[in-house]
Short mmCIF file of C-alpha atoms and ligand atoms in Angstrom, two decimals:
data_model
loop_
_atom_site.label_atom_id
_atom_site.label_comp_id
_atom_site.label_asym_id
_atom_site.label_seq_id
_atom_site.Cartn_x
_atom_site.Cartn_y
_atom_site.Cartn_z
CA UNK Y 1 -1.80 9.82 -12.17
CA UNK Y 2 -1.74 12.38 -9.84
CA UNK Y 3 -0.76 11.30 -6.05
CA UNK Y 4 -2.07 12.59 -2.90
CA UNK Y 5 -0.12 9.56 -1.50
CA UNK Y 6 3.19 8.88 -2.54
CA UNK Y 7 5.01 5.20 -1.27
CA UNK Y 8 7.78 5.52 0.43
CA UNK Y 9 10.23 2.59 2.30
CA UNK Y 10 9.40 5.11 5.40
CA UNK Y 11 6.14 3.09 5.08
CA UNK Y 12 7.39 -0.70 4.95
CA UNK Y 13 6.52 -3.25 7.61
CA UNK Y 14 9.48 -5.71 6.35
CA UNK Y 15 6.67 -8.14 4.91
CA UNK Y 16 6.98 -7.75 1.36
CA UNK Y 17 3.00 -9.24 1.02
CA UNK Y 18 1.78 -6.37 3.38
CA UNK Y 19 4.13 -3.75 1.60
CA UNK Y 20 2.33 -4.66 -1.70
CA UNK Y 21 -1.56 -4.78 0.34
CA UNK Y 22 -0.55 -1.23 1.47
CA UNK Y 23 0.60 -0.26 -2.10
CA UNK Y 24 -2.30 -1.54 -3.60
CA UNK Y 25 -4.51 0.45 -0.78
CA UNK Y 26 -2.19 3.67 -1.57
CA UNK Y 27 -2.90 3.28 -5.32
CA UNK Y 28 -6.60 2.96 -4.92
CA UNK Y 29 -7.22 6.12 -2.90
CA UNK Y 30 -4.90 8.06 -5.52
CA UNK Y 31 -7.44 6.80 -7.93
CA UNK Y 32 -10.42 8.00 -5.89
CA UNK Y 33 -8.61 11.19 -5.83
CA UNK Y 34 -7.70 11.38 -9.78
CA UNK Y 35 -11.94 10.34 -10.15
CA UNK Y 36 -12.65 13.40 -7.92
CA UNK Y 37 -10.41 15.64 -9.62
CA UNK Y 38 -11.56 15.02 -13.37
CA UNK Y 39 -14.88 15.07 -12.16
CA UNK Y 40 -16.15 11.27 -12.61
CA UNK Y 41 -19.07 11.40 -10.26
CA UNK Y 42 -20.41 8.23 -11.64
CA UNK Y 43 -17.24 6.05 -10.94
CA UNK Y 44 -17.25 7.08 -7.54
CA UNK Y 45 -19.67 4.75 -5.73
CA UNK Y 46 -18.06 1.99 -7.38
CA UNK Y 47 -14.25 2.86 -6.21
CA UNK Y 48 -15.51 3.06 -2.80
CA UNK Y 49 -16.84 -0.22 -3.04
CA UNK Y 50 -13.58 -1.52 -4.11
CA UNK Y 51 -11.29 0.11 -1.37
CA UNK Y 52 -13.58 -1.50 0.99
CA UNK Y 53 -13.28 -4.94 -0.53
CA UNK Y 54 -9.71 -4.58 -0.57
CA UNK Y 55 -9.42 -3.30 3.10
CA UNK Y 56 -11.10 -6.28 4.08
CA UNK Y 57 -9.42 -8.29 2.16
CA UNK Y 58 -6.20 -6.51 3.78
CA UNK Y 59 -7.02 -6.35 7.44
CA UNK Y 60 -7.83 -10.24 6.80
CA UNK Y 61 -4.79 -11.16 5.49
CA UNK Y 62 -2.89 -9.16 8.71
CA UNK Y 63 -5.33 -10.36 11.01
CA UNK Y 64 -4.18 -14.08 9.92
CA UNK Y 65 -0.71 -13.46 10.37
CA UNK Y 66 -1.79 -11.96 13.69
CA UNK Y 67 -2.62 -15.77 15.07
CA UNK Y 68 -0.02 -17.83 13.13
CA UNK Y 69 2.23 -16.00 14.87
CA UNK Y 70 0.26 -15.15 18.08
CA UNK Y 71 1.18 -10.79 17.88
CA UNK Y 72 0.59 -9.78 21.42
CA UNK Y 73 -1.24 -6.79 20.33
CA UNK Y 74 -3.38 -8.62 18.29
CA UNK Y 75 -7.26 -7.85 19.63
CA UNK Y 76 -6.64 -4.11 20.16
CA UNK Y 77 -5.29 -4.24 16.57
CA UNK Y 78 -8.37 -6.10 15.33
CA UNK Y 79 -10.41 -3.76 17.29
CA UNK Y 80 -8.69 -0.57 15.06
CA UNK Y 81 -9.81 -2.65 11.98
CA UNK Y 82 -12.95 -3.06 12.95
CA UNK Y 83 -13.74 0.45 13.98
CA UNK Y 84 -12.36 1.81 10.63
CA UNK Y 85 -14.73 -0.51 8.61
CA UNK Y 86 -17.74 0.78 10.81
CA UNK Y 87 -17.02 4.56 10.17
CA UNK Y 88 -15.99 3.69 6.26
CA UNK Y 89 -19.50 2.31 5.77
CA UNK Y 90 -21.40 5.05 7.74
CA UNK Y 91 -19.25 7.67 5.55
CA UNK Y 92 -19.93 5.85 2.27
CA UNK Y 93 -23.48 5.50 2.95
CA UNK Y 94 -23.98 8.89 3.67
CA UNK Y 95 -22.09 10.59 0.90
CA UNK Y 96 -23.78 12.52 -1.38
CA UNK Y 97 -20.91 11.70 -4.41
CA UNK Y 98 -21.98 15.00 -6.11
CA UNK Y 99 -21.01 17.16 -3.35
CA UNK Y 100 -17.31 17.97 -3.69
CA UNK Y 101 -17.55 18.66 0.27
CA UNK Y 102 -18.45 15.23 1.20
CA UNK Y 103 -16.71 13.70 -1.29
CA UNK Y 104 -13.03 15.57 -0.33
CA UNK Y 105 -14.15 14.77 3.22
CA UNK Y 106 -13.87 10.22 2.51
CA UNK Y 107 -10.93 11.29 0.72
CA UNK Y 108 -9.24 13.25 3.51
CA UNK Y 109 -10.61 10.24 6.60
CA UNK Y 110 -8.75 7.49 3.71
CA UNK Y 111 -5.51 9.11 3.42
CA UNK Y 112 -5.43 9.95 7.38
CA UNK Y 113 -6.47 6.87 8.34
CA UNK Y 114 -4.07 4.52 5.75
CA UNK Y 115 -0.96 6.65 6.84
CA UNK Y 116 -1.47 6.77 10.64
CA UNK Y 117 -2.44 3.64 10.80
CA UNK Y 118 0.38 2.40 9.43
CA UNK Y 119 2.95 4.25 11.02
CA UNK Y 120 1.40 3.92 14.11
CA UNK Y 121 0.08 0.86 14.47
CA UNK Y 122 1.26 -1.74 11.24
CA UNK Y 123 4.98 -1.21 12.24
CA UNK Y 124 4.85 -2.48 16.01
CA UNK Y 125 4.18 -5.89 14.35
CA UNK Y 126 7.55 -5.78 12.02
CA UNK Y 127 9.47 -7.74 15.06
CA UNK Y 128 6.17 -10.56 14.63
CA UNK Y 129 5.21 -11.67 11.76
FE1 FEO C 1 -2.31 -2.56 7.32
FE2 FEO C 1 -3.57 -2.93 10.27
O1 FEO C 1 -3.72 -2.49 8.48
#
């Protein structure tokens, strides 16, 4: 498969079950990207669906770990989540999955937003959870 986001340890949170969420999220918008590449329109309402189901799932299983272990930065955290799941959905409803424009454009926002947010934002939690 070809990447357009490659794991690296640079990424880890030291919490092997987040490490393998955010592998899991990595792998899924590589296969959005491999769909777009060879052209399979018709899978690509249905891998959008999934990343989202798996964000949530994701950003649920942090935001748990968030109150067991009462992370300080928790609500402005949640708030990040929440704002990404907002624009996701307004993106994905909007697309138009046989323009190669829009389509590069949910790609781009997915592999911005993964990366950033967790080098910015998932690693102040490593001394936490
Ligand atoms: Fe790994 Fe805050 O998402």
């Amino acid at each position: 498969m070809r990447k357009l986001i490659i794991w690296s340890e640079g990424y880890s949170v030291n919490n092997s079950e987040i490490d393998e969420q955010h592998k899991k999220l990595i792998n899924l918008i590589n296969q959005l990207y491999n769909i777009f590449l060879d052209k399979n329109t018709d899978q690509i309402a249905d891998i959008l669906k999934e990343i989202q189901a798996y964000t949530l799932y994701h950003f649920n299983t942090e935001e748990k770990l968030f109150s067991k272990y009462k992370y300080p930065n928790r609500l402005d955290h949640i708030k990040m989540h929440e704002s990404f799941i907002e624009e996701f959905k307004k993106l994905s409803q909007t697309i138009d999955t046989s323009s190669d424009i829009f389509v590069m454009k949910i790609i781009t926002f997915l592999q911005k937003w993964l990366t950033n947010h967790i080098m910015k934002e998932d690693k102040k939690y490593q001394g936490y959870l």
